[in-house]
Short mmCIF file of C-alpha atoms and ligand atoms in Angstrom, two decimals:
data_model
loop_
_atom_site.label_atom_id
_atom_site.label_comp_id
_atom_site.label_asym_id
_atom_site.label_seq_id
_atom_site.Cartn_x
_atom_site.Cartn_y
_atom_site.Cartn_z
CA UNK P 18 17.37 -10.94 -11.22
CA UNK P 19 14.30 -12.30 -11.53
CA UNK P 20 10.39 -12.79 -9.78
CA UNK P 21 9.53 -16.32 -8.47
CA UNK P 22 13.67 -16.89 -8.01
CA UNK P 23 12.98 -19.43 -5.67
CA UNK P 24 11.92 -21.86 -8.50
CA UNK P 25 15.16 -21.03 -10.42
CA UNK P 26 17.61 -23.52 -9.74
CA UNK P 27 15.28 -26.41 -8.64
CA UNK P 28 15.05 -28.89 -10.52
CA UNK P 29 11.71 -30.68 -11.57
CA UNK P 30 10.78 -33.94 -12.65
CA UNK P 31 7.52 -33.84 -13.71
CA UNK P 32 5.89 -37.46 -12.68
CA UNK P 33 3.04 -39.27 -12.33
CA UNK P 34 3.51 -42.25 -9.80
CA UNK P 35 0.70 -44.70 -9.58
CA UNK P 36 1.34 -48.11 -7.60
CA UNK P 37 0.59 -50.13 -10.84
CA UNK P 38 3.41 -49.06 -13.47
CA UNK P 39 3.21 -52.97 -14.21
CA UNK P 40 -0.24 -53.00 -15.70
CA UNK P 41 -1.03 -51.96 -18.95
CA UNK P 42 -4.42 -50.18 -18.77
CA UNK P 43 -4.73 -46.92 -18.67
CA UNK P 44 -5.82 -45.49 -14.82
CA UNK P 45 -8.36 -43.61 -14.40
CA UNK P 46 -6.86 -41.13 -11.45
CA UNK P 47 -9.63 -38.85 -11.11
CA UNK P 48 -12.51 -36.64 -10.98
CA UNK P 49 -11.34 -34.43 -13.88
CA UNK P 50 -10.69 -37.47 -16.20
CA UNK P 51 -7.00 -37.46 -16.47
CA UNK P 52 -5.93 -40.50 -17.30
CA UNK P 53 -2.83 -42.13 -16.56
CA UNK P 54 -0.72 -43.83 -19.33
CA UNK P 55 1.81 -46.80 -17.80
CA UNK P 56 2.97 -48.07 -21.60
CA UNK P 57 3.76 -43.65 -22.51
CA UNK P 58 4.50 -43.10 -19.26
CA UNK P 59 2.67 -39.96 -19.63
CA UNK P 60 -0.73 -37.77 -18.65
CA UNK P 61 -3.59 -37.95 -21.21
CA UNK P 62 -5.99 -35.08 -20.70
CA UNK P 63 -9.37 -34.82 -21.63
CA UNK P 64 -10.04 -32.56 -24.70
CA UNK P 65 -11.64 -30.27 -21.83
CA UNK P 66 -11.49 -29.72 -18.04
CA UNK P 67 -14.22 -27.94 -15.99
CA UNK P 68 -13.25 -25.69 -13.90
CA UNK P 69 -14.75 -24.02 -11.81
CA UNK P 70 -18.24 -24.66 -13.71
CA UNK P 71 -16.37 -23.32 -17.13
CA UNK P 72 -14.75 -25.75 -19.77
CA UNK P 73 -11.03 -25.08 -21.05
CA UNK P 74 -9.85 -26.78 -23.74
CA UNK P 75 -6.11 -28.82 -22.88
CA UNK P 76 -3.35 -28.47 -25.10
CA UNK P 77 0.35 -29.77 -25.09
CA UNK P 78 0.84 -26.80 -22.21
CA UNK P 79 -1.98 -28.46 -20.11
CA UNK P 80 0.30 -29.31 -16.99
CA UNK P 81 -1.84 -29.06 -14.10
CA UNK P 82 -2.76 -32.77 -11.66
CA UNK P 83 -5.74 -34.26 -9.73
CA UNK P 84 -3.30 -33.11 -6.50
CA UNK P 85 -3.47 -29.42 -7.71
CA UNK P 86 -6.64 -28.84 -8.97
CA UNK P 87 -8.42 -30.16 -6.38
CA UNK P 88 -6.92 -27.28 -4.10
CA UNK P 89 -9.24 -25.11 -6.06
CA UNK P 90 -11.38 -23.00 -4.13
CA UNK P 91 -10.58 -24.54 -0.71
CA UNK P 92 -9.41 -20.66 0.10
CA UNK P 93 -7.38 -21.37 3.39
CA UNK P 94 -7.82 -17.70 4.33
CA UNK P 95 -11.55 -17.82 4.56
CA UNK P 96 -11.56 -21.08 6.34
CA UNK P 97 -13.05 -20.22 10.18
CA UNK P 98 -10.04 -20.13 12.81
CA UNK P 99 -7.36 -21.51 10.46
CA UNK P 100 -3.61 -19.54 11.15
CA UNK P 101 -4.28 -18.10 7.90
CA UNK P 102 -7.78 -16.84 8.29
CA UNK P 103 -6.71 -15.41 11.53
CA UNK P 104 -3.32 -13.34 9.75
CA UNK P 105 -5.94 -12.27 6.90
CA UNK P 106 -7.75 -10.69 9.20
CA UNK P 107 -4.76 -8.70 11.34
CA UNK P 108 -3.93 -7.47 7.25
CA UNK P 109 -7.38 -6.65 7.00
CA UNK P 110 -7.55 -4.56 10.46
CA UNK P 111 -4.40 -3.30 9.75
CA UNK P 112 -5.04 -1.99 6.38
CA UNK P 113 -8.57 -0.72 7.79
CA UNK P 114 -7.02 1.75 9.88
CA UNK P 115 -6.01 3.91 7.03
CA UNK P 116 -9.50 5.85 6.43
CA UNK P 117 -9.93 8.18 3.41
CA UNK P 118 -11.52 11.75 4.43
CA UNK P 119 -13.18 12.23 1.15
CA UNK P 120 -14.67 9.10 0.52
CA UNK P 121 -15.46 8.84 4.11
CA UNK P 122 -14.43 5.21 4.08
CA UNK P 123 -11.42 3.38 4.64
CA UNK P 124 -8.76 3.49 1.96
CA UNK P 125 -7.66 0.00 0.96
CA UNK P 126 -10.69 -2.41 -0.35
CA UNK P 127 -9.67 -5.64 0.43
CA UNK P 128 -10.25 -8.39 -2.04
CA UNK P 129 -9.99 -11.45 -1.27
CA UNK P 130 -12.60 -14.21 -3.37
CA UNK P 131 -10.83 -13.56 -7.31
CA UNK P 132 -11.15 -16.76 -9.07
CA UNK P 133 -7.10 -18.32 -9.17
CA UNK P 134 -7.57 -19.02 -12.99
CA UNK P 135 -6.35 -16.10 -14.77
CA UNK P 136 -4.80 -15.95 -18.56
CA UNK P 137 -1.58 -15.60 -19.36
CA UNK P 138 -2.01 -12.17 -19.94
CA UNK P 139 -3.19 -11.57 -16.34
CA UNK P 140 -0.21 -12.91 -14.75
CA UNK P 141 2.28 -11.70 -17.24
CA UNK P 142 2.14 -9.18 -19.95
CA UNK P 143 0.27 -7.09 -18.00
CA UNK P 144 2.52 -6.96 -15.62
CA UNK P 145 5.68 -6.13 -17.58
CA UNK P 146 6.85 -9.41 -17.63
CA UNK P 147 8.96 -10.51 -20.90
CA UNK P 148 8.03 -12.91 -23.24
CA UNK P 149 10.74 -14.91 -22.99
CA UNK P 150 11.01 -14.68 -18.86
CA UNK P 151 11.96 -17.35 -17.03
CA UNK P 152 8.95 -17.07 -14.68
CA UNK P 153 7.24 -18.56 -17.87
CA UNK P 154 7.60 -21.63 -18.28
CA UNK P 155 5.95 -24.94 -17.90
CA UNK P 156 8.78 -26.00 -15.57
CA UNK P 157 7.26 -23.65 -13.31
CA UNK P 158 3.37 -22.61 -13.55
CA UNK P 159 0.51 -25.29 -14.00
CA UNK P 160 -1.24 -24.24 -17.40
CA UNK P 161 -4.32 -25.26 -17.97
CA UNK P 162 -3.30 -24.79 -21.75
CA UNK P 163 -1.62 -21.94 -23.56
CA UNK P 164 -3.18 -18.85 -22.45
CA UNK P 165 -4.91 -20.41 -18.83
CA UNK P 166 -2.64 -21.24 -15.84
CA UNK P 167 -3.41 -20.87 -11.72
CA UNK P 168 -1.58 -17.57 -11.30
CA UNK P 169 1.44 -17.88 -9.96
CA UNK P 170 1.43 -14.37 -7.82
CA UNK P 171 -1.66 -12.43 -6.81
CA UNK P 172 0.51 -9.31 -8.81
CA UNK P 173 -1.88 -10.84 -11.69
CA UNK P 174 -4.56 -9.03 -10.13
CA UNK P 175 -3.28 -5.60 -10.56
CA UNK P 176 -4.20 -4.28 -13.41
CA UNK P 177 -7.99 -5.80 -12.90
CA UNK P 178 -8.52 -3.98 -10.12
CA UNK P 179 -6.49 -0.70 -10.70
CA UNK P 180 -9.01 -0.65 -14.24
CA UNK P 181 -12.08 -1.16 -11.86
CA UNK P 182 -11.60 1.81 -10.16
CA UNK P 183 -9.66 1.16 -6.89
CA UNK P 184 -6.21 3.44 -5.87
CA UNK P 185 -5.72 1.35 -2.94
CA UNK P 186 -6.11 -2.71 -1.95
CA UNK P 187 -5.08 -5.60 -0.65
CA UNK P 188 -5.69 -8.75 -3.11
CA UNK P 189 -5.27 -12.13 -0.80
CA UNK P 190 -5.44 -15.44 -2.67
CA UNK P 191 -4.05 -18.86 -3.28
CA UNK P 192 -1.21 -18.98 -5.73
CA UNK P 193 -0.01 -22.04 -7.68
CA UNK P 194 4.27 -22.76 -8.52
CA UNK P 195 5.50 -26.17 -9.44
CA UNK P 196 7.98 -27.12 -6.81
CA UNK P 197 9.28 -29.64 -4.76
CA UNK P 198 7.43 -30.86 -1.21
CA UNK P 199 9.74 -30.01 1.57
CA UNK P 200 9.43 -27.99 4.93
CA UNK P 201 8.89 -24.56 3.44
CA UNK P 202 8.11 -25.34 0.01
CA UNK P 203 4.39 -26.47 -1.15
CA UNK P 204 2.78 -26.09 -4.64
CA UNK P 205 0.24 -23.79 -3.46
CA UNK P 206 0.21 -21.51 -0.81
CA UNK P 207 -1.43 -17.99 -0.39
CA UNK P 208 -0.02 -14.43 -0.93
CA UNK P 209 -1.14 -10.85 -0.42
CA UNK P 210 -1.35 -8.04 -2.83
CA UNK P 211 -0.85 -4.35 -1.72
CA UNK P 212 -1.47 -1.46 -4.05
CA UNK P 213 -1.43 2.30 -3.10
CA UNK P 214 -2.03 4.90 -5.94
CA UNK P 215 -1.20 8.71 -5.74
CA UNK P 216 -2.04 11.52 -7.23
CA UNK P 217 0.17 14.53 -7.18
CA UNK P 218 -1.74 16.38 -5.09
CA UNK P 219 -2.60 13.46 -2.55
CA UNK P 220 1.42 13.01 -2.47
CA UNK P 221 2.39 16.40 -2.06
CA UNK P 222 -0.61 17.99 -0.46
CA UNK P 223 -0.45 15.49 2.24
CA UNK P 224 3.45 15.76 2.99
CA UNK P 225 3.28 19.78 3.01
CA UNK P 226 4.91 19.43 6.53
CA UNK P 227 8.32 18.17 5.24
CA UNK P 228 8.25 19.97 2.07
CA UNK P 229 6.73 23.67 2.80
CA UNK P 230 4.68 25.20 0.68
CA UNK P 231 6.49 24.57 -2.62
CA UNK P 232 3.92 24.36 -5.36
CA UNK P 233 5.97 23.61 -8.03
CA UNK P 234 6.58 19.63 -7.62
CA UNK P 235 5.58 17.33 -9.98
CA UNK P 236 5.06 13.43 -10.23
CA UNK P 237 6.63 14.01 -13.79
CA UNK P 238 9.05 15.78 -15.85
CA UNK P 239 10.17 16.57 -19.49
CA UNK P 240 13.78 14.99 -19.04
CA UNK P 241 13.69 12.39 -16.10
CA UNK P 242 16.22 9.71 -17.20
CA UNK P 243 15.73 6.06 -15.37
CA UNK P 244 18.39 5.56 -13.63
CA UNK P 245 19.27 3.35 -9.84
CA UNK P 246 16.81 5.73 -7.72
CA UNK P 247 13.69 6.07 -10.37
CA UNK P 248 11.78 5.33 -13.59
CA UNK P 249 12.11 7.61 -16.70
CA UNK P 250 10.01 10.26 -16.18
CA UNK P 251 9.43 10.07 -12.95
CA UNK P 252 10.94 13.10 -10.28
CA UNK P 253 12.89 12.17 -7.75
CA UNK P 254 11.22 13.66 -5.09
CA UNK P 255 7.55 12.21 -5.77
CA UNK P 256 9.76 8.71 -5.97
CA UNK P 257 11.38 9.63 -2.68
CA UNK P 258 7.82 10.01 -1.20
CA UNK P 259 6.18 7.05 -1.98
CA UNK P 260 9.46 4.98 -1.21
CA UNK P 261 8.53 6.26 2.30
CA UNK P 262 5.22 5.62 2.22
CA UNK P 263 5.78 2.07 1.21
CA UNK P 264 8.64 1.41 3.68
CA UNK P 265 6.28 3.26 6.46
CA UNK P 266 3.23 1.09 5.87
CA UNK P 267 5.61 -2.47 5.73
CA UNK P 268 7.97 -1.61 8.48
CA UNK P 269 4.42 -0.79 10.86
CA UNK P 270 2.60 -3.68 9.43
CA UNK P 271 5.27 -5.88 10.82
CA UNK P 272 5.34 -4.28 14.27
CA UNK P 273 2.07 -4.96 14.87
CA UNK P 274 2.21 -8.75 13.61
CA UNK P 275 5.29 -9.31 14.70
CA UNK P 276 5.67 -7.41 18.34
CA UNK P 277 8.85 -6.68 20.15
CA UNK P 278 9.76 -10.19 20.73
CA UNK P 279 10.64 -11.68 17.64
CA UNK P 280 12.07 -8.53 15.27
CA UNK P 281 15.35 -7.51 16.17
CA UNK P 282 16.80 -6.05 13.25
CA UNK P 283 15.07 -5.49 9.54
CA UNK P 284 16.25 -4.51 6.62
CA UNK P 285 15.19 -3.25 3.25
CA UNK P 286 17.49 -5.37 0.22
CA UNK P 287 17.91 -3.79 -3.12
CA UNK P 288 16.57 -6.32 -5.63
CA UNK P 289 14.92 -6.54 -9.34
CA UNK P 290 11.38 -6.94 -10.31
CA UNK P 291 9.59 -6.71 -13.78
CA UNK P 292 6.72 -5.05 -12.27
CA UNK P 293 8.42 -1.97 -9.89
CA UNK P 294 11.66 -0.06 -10.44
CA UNK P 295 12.81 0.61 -7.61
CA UNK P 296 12.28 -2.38 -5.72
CA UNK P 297 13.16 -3.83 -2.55
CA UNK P 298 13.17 -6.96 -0.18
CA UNK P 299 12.11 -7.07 3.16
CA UNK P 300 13.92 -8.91 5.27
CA UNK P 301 14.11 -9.70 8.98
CA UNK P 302 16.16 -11.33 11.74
CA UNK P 303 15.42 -13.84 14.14
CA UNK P 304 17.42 -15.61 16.55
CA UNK P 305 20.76 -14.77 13.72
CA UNK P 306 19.07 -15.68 10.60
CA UNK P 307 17.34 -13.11 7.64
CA UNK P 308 13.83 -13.76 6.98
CA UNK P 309 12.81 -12.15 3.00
CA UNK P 310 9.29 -11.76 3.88
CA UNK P 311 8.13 -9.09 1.03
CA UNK P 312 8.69 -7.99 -2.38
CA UNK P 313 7.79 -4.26 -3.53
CA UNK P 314 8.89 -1.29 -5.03
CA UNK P 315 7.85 1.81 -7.10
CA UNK P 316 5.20 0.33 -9.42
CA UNK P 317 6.37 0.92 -13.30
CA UNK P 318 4.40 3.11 -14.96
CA UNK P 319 3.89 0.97 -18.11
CA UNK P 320 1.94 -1.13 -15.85
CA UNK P 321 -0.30 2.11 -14.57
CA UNK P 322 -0.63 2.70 -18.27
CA UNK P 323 -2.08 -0.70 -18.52
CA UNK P 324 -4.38 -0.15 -16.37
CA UNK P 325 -5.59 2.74 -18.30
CA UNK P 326 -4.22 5.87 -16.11
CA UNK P 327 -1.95 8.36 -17.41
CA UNK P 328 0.68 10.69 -16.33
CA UNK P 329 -1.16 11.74 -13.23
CA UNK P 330 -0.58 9.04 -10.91
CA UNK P 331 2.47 7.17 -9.07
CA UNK P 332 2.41 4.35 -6.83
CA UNK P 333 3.78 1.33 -5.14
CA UNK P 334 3.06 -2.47 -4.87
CA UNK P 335 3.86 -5.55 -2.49
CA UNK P 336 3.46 -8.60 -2.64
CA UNK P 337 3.97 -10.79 0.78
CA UNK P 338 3.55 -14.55 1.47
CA UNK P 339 0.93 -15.55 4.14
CA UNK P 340 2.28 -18.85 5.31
CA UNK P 341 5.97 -17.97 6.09
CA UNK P 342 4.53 -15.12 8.00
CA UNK P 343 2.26 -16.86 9.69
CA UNK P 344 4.76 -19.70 9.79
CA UNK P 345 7.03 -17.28 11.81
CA UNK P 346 4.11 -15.45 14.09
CA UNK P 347 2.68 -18.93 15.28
CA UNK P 348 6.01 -21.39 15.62
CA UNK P 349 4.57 -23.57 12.72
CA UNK P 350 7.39 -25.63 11.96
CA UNK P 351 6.35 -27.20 8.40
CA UNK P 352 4.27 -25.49 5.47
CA UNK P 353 2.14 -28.82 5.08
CA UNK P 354 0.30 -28.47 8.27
CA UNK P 355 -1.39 -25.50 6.47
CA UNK P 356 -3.45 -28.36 4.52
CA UNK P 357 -3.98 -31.17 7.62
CA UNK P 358 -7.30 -31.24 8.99
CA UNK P 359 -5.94 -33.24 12.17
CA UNK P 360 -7.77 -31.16 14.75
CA UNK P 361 -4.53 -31.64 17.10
CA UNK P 362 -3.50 -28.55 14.89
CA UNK P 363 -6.41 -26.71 13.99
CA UNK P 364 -8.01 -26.94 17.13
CA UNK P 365 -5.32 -24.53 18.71
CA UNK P 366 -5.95 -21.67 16.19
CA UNK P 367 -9.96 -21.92 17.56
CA UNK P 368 -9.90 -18.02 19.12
CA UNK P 369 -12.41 -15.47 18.16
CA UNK P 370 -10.06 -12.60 18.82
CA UNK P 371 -7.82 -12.64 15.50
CA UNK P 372 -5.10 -10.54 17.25
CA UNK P 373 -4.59 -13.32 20.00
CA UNK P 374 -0.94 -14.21 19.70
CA UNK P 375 -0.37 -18.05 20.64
CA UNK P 376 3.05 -20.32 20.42
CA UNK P 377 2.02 -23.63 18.24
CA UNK P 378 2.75 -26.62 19.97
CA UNK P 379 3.91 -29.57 18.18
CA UNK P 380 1.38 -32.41 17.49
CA UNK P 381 2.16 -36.45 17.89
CA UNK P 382 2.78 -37.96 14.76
CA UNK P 383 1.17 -40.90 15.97
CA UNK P 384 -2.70 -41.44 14.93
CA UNK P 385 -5.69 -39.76 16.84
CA UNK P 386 -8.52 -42.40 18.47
CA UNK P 387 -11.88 -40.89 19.09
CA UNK P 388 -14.39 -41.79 21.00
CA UNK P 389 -17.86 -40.20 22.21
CA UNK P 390 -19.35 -40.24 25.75
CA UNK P 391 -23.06 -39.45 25.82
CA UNK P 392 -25.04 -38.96 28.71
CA UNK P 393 -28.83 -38.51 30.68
CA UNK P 394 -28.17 -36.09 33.69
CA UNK P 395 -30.97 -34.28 36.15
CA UNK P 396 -32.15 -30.64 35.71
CA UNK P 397 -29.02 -28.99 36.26
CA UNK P 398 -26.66 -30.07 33.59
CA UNK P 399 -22.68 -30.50 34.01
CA UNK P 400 -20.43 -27.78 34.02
CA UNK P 401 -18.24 -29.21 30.81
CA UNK P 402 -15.34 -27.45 32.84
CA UNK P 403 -16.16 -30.01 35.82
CA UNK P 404 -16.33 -32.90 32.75
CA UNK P 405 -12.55 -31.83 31.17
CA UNK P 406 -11.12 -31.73 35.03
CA UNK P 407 -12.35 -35.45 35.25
CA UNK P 408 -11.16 -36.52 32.00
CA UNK P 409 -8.02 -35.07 32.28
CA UNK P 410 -7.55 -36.67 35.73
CA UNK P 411 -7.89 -40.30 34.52
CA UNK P 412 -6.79 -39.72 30.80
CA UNK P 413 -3.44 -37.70 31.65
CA UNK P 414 -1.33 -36.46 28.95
CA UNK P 415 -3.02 -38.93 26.73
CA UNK P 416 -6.14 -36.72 26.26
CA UNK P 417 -5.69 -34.81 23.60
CA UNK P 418 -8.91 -32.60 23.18
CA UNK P 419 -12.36 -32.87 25.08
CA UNK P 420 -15.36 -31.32 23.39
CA UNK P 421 -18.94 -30.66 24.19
CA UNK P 422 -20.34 -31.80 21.09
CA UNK P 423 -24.14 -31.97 21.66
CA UNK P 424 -26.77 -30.92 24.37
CA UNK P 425 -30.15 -31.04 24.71
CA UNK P 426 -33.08 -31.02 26.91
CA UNK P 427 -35.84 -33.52 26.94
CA UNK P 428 -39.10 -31.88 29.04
CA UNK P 429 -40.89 -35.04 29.03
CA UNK P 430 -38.73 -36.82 31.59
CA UNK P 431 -36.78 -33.16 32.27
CA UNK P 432 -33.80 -34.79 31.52
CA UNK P 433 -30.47 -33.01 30.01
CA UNK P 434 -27.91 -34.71 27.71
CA UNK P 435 -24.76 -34.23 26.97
CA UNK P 436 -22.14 -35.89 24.54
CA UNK P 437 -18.59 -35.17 24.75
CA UNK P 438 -15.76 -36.10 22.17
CA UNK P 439 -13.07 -36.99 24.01
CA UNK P 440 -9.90 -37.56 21.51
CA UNK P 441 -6.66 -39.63 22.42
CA UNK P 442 -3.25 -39.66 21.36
CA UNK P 443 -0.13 -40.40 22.61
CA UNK P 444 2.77 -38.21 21.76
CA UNK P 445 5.40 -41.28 21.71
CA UNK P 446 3.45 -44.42 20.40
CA UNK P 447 0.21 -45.88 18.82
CA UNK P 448 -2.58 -46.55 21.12
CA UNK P 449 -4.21 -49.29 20.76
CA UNK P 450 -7.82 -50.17 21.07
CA UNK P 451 -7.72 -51.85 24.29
CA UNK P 452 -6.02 -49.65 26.08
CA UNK P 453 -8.37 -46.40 25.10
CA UNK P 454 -11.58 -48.95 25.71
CA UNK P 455 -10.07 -49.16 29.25
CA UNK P 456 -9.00 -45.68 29.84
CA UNK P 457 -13.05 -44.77 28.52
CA UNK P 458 -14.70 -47.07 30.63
CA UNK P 459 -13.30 -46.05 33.86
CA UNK P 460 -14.13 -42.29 32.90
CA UNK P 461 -17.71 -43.63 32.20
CA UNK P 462 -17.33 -45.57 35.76
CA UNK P 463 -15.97 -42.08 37.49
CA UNK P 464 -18.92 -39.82 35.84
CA UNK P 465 -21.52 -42.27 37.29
CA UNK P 466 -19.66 -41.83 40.08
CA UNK P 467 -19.09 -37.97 40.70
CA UNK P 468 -22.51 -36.78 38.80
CA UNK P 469 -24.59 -39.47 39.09
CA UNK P 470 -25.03 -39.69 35.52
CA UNK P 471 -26.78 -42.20 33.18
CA UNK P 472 -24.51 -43.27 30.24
CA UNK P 473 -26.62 -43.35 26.68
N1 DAH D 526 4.83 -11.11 -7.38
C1 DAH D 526 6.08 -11.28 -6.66
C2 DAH D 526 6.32 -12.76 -6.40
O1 DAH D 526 5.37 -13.49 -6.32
C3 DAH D 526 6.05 -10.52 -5.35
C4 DAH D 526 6.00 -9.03 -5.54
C5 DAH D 526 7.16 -8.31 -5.63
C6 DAH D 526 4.78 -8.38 -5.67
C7 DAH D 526 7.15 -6.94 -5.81
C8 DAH D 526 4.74 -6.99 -5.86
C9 DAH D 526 5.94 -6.29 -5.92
O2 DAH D 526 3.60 -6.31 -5.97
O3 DAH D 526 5.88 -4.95 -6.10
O4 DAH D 526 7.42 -13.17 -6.23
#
């Protein structure tokens, strides 16, 4: 078994398509100079790219595109009222509800700004994962060159942040694989990171009601062979309780994102990962299919060592993908809506209350017209409620979205004004011009009408 075993029997033809393959001049295709060459059919790089403000030389591993880079710090999860900002904040809530007595703070940090360039060492060796792993390759990671590539898992992060001092986090970030456009497949998309350290007194201190007062137990012994259940070394019964720490914290997590309606069954899948031993899948069911929504397990201890800790702590890891979850919690039927800034989508994530659980409802594929309404009114300035009830009367289901977009008030003539957006689109057909000129003008005539309004 391997990590990133979706990739694995895919295959990929990396291509540049331009419209011109007929000319012979090289194409200039972008903002980080890469040049396109129609006679090689092949990418020419510039001896450097900046990144990010930092310059990294290209080599014969420089893979990376225009299309990918430019994805670069456009952090989905921070992004105000997108589906993903709003599920990085039920992790964060979640996550903040553990709270550490000694530090008197909560127990997971929660990081979620690390830069996605990260060396090869990040993402792999220190991780466990062997040199000659399949996860490797250029088939499958955009390298910048030979020791730089976007990370392909936010697992690269461990080590970091385990060295900085932290037992406990979340690490959220965008995450790069080369793979085919479809539905549920898209180069980048954004993962979580979950990392819980323990030492042996925080393990077995803090279970003392299932285990009594035995003081002899141990995260380690002299002749612990790895076998199915646990690392060498390791004891089975400090394994045993972080197992159910891990499956604890998931199997809640997922309650509260995912309430009653939606979960009927879950199960835990034994699997392989370079990084844990044991490890497990997470899967659920919905309406008769399995969903794998997590990978984790027992983190190895090599990697602990890594990190610079010794034989005195145990933990375990996750790692979870944001857009299938949110993918399942919202109804979003395709991954690339993640990226569209048609406001038909975005503008039903606009909530302030993060835990506000809505159904996504499927917008036209036919284009969005826009057009403004301004307006001079008395003292007393519409009620935009009164304004949408209007609209919506003429308009019908060809109204899409009305917004207040400006207001002011002007003392000299103690005048207000208002300007509305009012955006059409037809969910079986492309308007035309005419017709929304029409359908405006008689909401214009109806305003004078009903408010006795002056139109700017
Ligand atoms: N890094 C894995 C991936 O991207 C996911 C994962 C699995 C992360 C197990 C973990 C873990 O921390 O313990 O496919």
């Amino acid at each position: 078994m391997i990590i990133l075993k979706r990739f694995y029997f895919r295959p990929i033809f990396y291509h540049y398509r331009t419209n011109t393959t007929t000319t012979t001049t090289k194409t200039k295709l972008n903002t980080f100079n890469i040049e396109y060459d129609p006679i090689k059919q092949s990418i020419i790089y510039p001896q450097e790219l900046n990144l990010n403000n930092k310059n990294y030389s290209t080599d014969s591993w420089t893979n990376v595109n225009e299309n990918i880079l430019s994805r670069i710090g456009l952090n989905l999860h921070q992004q105000k009222n997108h589906p993903l900002y709003h599920l990085t904040n039920r992790l964060r809530k979640y996550f903040y509800q553990f709270y550490d007595q000694k530090k008197l703070s909560p127990k997971f940090s929660i990081i979620d700004n690390l830069s996605p360039i990260v060396t090869t060492e990040q993402n792999f060796d220190s991780i466990c994962i062997p040199i000659n792993h399949v996860s490797r390759t250029k088939s499958m990671n955009y390298y910048i060159n030979q020791n730089t590539l976007l990370r392909a898992h936010t697992s690269a992060h461990q080590v970091d942040l385990i060295r900085s001092g932290l037992n406990a986090f979340l690490c959220i970030g965008d995450v790069y694989r080369r793979d085919d456009i479809d539905p549920t497949h898209y180069p980048v998309f954004h993962q979580c990171e979950g990392v819980q350290l323990f030492t042996k007194e925080e393990l077995f201190i803090g279970n003392k009601n299932v285990l009594g007062d035995k003081d002899n137990l141990e995260i380690f012994g002299p002749n612990e062979q790895r076998d199915a259940t646990k690392q060498e070394g390791h004891t089975l019964e400090a394994v045993k309780l972080v197992e159910a720490s891990l499956k604890k914290t998931i199997t809640d997590l997922f309650k509260t994102l995912l309430p009653n309606t939606s979960i009927l069954n879950s199960r835990w899948v034994d699997t392989t990962f370079p990084f844990t031993h044991p490890s497990w899948e997470y899967e659920i069911e919905i309406d008769g299919k399995w969903y794998e929504l997590l990978g984790c397990g027992i983190m190895e201890h090599r990697v602990l060592e890594n990190s610079g800790l010794n034989k005195d702590h145990i933990g375990w890891a996750f790692g979870l993908g944001l857009e299938r979850i949110a993918m399942i919690m919202y109804g979003i039927p395709d991954i690339r809506l993640f990226w569209t800034n048609d406001s038909g989508f975005l503008s039903q994530f606009v909530f302030d209350d993060s835990t506000h659980s809505i159904q996504y409802k499927p917008i036209s594929i036919y284009p969005q017209c826009i057009n403004d309404l301004s307006m001079w009114m008395g003292k007393t300035k519409i009620d935009p409620s009164d304004f949408y009830d209007l609209v919506r009367a003429i308009g019908g289901d060809l109204i899409e979205q009305v917004i207040l977009i400006d207001e002011f008030y002007n003392p000299k003539n103690q005048r207000y004004s208002q300007t509305y957006r009012i955006i059409y689109r037809s969910m079986d057909r492309t308007l035309t011009k005419n017709e929304i000129n029409m359908i405006h003008k008689d909401i214009e005539y109806h305003c004078k009408q009903q408010f006795g309004v002056e139109i700017r």
